[in-house]
C-alpha positions as MATLAB code, in Angstrom:
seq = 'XXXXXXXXXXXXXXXXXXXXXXXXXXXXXXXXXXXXXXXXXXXXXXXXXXXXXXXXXXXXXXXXXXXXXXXXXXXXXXXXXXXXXXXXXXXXXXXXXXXXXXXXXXXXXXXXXXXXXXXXXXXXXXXXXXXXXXXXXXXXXXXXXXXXXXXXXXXXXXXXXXXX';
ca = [
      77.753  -52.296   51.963;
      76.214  -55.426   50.817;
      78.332  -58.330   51.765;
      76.664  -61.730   52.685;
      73.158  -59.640   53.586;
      69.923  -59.838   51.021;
      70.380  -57.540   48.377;
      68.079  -54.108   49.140;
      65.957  -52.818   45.776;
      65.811  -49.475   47.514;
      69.690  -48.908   48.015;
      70.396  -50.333   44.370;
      67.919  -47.595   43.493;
      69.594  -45.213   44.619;
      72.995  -46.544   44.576;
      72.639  -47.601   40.330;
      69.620  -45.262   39.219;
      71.998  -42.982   36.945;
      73.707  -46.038   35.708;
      70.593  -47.660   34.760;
      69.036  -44.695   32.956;
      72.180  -43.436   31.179;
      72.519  -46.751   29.405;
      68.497  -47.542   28.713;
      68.865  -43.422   27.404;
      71.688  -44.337   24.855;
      70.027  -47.365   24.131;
      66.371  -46.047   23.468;
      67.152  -42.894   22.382;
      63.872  -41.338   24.154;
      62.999  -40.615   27.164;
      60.179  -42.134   27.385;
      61.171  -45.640   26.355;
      64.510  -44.776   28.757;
      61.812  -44.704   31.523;
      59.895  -47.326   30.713;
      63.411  -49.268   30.657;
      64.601  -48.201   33.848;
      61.276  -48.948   35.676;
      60.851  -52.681   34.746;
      65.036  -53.777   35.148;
      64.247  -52.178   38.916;
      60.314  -54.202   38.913;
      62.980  -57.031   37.717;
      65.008  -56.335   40.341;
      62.170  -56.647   43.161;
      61.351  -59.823   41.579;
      64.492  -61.394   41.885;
      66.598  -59.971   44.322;
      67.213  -63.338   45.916;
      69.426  -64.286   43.150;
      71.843  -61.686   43.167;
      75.035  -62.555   45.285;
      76.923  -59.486   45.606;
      77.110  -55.715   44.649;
      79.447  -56.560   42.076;
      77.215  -59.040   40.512;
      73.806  -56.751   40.786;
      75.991  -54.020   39.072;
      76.665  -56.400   36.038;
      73.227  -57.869   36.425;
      71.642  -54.653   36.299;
      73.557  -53.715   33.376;
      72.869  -56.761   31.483;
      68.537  -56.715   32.434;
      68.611  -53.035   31.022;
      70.465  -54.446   27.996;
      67.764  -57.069   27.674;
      64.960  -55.252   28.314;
      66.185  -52.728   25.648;
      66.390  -55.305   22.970;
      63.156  -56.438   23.890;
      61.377  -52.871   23.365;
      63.045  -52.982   20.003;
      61.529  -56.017   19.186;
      57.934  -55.358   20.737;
      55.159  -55.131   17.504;
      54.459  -51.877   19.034;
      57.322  -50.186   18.687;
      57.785  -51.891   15.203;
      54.424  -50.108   14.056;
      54.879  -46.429   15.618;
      55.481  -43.501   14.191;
      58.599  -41.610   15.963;
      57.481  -38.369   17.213;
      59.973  -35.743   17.736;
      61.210  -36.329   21.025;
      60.674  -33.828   24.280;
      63.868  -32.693   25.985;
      64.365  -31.290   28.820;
      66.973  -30.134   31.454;
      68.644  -32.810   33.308;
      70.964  -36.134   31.900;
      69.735  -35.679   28.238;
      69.936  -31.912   28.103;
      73.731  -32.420   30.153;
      74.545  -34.512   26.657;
      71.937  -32.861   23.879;
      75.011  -30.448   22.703;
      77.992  -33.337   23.385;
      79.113  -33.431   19.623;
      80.731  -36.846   20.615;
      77.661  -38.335   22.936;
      75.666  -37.586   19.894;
      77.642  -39.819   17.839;
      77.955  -42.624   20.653;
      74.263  -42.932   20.270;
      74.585  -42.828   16.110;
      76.771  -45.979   16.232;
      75.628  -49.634   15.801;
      74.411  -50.736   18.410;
      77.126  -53.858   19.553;
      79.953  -51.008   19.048;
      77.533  -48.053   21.112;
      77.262  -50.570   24.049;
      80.766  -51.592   24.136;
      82.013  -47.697   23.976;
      79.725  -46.902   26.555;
      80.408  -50.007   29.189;
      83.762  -48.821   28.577;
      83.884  -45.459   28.710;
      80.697  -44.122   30.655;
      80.478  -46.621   32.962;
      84.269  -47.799   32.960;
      84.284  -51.519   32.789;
      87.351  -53.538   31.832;
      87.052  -55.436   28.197;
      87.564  -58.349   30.617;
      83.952  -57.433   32.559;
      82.316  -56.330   29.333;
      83.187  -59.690   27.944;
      81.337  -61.192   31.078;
      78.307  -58.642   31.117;
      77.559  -59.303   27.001;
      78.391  -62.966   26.962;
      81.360  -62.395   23.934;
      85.146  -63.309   24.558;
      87.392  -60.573   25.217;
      88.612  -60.453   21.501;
      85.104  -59.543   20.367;
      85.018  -57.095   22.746;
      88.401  -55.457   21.831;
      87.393  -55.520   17.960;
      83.995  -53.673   18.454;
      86.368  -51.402   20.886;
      88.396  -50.478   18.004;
      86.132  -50.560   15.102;
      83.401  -48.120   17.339;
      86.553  -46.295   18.014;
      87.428  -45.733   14.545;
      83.736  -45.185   13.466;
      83.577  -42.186   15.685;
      87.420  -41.280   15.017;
      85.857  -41.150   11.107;
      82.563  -38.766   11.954;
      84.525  -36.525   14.000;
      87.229  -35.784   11.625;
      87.451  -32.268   11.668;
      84.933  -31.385   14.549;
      87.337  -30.149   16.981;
      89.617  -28.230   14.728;
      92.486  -31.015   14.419;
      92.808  -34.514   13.306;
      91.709  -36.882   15.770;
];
């Protein structure tokens, strides 16, 4: 679909919109800040389209802007002085996950083990591609792999009626 050709903001939208807002989600935790995510990586996006070379590399640059942009909410003196309001749900993606015993505890873990276990599992990237999207070496990404994987192995002891 893309190829050679200039990179369209509209088809990414729609081709990468879930994607987008299922990671700023897990990151942010609200669905406001999720929003507020998702609109400037695809503001980014319009900005610098011209960069992007393929589908495969706006899918990891998407992935690592939302990523960024996160980090930088978390680090905004705004968000560092409010006072968390209990958040709104509503049907759609979070109410889909709201009652996912495991999605809850995803979202619970650090966060360099909750991205890794999400790349990986929600959006299924290699440990290979992770390694490229985060900047780490493979090994870092297979040891936050396993250690998430044990975290949530550990809180979920018991949940389902069986070891785990």
């Amino acid at each position: 679909m893309w190829g050679k050709r200039k990179i369209n903001p509209e088809d990414a939208l729609y081709q990468y919109a879930d994607m987008v807002y299922r990671l700023a989600l897990l990151q942010m935790k609200n669905k406001n800040d999720a929003e507020d995510v998702f609109q400037e990586v695809f503001l980014r996006l319009v900005q610098y389209q011209e960069r992007i070379l393929d589908e495969e590399h706006l899918k990891a640059w998407l992935i690592r802007v939302t990523i960024n942009c996160c980090k930088k909410q978390f680090n905004s003196a705004w968000r560092r002085k409010m006072v968390s309001i209990e958040e709104q749900t509503e049907a759609g993606y979070e109410a889909e996950y709201e009652e996912n015993v495991v999605y809850k505890e995803v979202q619970n873990l650090p966060e360099k083990y909750k991205t890794v276990i999400h790349l990986f599992y929600f959006e299924e990237y290699s440990v290979k591609e992770i390694g490229e999207i985060t900047g780490q070496k493979e090994a870092a990404v297979k040891t936050q792999l396993s250690r998430g994987r044990g975290i949530l192995k550990e809180r979920l002891k018991g949940e389902f009626g069986y070891e785990l």
